[in-house]
Amino acid sequence: MTAHDSDRGLGRGLGRATRNEDRKAEIIQAAVEVIAERGYRGASLAAVAERVGLTQQGLLHHFPTKEALLIAVLEIRDQWDMASAALAGSAWPMEMMANLVEYNATRPGIVQVFTVLAGDSVTEDHPAREYFKDRYSWVRRNAVESLRNEYGDELPGGLTPEQAAPLLVAIMDGLQVQWLHDPEAVDMPASFRDFVRLLTPDEAPKT
């Protein structure tokens, strides 16, 4: 084989890899759209495959299980959220967190996917277990930074940012579950802002 033949082979390989990545991105985008339209249960592999002009077997070539596809959807959702806030790698201000909760209220299908997979992932060997373990780790780290930037080394109630961070994450995720069950009774964005007010010292003089 000549060097020229080798270069051509490498080029074909890179071309296939690029096409494969483009196809996967197209499938993920289709899954996001189907989830938005039909919710978690309605987002079948067959429905996503039809959206991109593939057979279900063809889709399985790129994502071998529904869980694998849904994890990819959540990963791209995380990337979009961080990019839209222009805060990748930095702490989120509390106001930005409140805005994210408000935005999540406009995409119940994605919130369903997150909530269902988060619950299922606590079981051993679940395909989403590693994703959620890693995600909660960096979310807690981010929450520590956010709380420290907002309140310093001690919150008004006396907790450290490290102590309060898991509670902040629990509030966000717990509100999602209640909101999904009864969105008329639970105003998720308003409830989160109420929680933030609990953290904020009352500077008004008491009479």
Short mmCIF file of N, CA and C in Angstrom, two decimals, residues 40 65-75 78 113-136:
data_model
loop_
_atom_site.label_atom_id
_atom_site.label_comp_id
_atom_site.label_asym_id
_atom_site.label_seq_id
_atom_site.Cartn_x
_atom_site.Cartn_y
_atom_site.Cartn_z
N TYR A 40 -42.55 11.19 27.74
CA TYR A 40 -41.60 10.09 27.92
C TYR A 40 -42.13 8.78 27.34
N THR A 65 -30.05 0.84 22.81
CA THR A 65 -31.23 0.74 23.67
C THR A 65 -31.89 2.11 23.78
N LYS A 66 -33.14 2.09 24.21
CA LYS A 66 -33.84 3.36 24.43
C LYS A 66 -33.14 4.16 25.52
N GLU A 67 -32.65 3.46 26.56
CA GLU A 67 -31.95 4.16 27.64
C GLU A 67 -30.72 4.89 27.11
N ALA A 68 -29.98 4.25 26.20
CA ALA A 68 -28.78 4.89 25.64
C ALA A 68 -29.14 6.17 24.91
N LEU A 69 -30.23 6.15 24.16
CA LEU A 69 -30.67 7.34 23.44
C LEU A 69 -31.12 8.42 24.42
N LEU A 70 -31.87 8.05 25.45
CA LEU A 70 -32.36 9.04 26.40
C LEU A 70 -31.22 9.66 27.20
N ILE A 71 -30.20 8.86 27.52
CA ILE A 71 -29.03 9.42 28.20
C ILE A 71 -28.36 10.45 27.30
N ALA A 72 -28.25 10.14 26.02
CA ALA A 72 -27.66 11.09 25.07
C ALA A 72 -28.49 12.38 25.01
N VAL A 73 -29.81 12.25 25.09
CA VAL A 73 -30.69 13.43 25.11
C VAL A 73 -30.40 14.28 26.34
N LEU A 74 -30.26 13.63 27.50
CA LEU A 74 -29.98 14.38 28.73
C LEU A 74 -28.60 15.03 28.67
N GLU A 75 -27.64 14.35 28.10
CA GLU A 75 -26.29 14.92 27.98
C GLU A 75 -26.31 16.17 27.10
N ASP A 78 -27.89 19.03 28.95
CA ASP A 78 -26.94 19.67 29.86
C ASP A 78 -26.04 20.64 29.10
N VAL A 113 -38.23 12.55 31.28
CA VAL A 113 -37.11 11.65 30.98
C VAL A 113 -36.10 11.68 32.11
N PHE A 114 -35.73 12.88 32.54
CA PHE A 114 -34.74 13.03 33.61
C PHE A 114 -35.23 12.34 34.88
N THR A 115 -36.47 12.60 35.26
CA THR A 115 -36.99 12.09 36.53
C THR A 115 -37.12 10.58 36.52
N VAL A 116 -37.63 10.02 35.43
CA VAL A 116 -37.80 8.56 35.34
C VAL A 116 -36.44 7.87 35.36
N LEU A 117 -35.49 8.36 34.55
CA LEU A 117 -34.18 7.72 34.50
C LEU A 117 -33.43 7.90 35.81
N ALA A 118 -33.59 9.06 36.45
CA ALA A 118 -32.92 9.29 37.74
C ALA A 118 -33.40 8.27 38.77
N GLY A 119 -34.72 8.00 38.78
CA GLY A 119 -35.25 7.01 39.71
C GLY A 119 -34.77 5.61 39.38
N ASP A 120 -34.83 5.25 38.11
CA ASP A 120 -34.41 3.90 37.71
C ASP A 120 -32.93 3.67 37.91
N SER A 121 -32.14 4.74 37.80
CA SER A 121 -30.68 4.59 37.81
C SER A 121 -30.11 4.22 39.17
N VAL A 122 -30.93 4.25 40.22
CA VAL A 122 -30.40 3.87 41.53
C VAL A 122 -30.21 2.36 41.63
N THR A 123 -30.79 1.60 40.69
CA THR A 123 -30.61 0.15 40.71
C THR A 123 -29.24 -0.22 40.13
N GLU A 124 -28.73 -1.35 40.59
CA GLU A 124 -27.42 -1.80 40.15
C GLU A 124 -27.42 -2.08 38.65
N ASP A 125 -26.33 -1.72 38.00
CA ASP A 125 -26.09 -2.03 36.59
C ASP A 125 -27.05 -1.32 35.63
N HIS A 126 -27.79 -0.32 36.11
CA HIS A 126 -28.64 0.43 35.19
C HIS A 126 -27.75 1.26 34.26
N PRO A 127 -28.06 1.33 32.97
CA PRO A 127 -27.18 2.04 32.03
C PRO A 127 -27.03 3.53 32.33
N ALA A 128 -27.98 4.12 33.04
CA ALA A 128 -27.89 5.56 33.35
C ALA A 128 -27.22 5.82 34.71
N ARG A 129 -26.83 4.78 35.41
CA ARG A 129 -26.30 4.96 36.76
C ARG A 129 -25.05 5.84 36.77
N GLU A 130 -24.13 5.57 35.87
CA GLU A 130 -22.87 6.32 35.85
C GLU A 130 -23.12 7.78 35.46
N TYR A 131 -24.03 7.99 34.50
CA TYR A 131 -24.35 9.36 34.09
C TYR A 131 -24.86 10.17 35.28
N PHE A 132 -25.81 9.62 36.03
CA PHE A 132 -26.38 10.38 37.15
C PHE A 132 -25.41 10.52 38.31
N LYS A 133 -24.60 9.50 38.55
CA LYS A 133 -23.60 9.62 39.61
C LYS A 133 -22.63 10.76 39.29
N ASP A 134 -22.14 10.80 38.05
CA ASP A 134 -21.22 11.88 37.64
C ASP A 134 -21.93 13.22 37.64
N ARG A 135 -23.17 13.24 37.15
CA ARG A 135 -23.89 14.51 37.05
C ARG A 135 -24.15 15.10 38.43
N TYR A 136 -24.63 14.28 39.35
CA TYR A 136 -24.90 14.80 40.69
C TYR A 136 -23.62 15.28 41.37
#
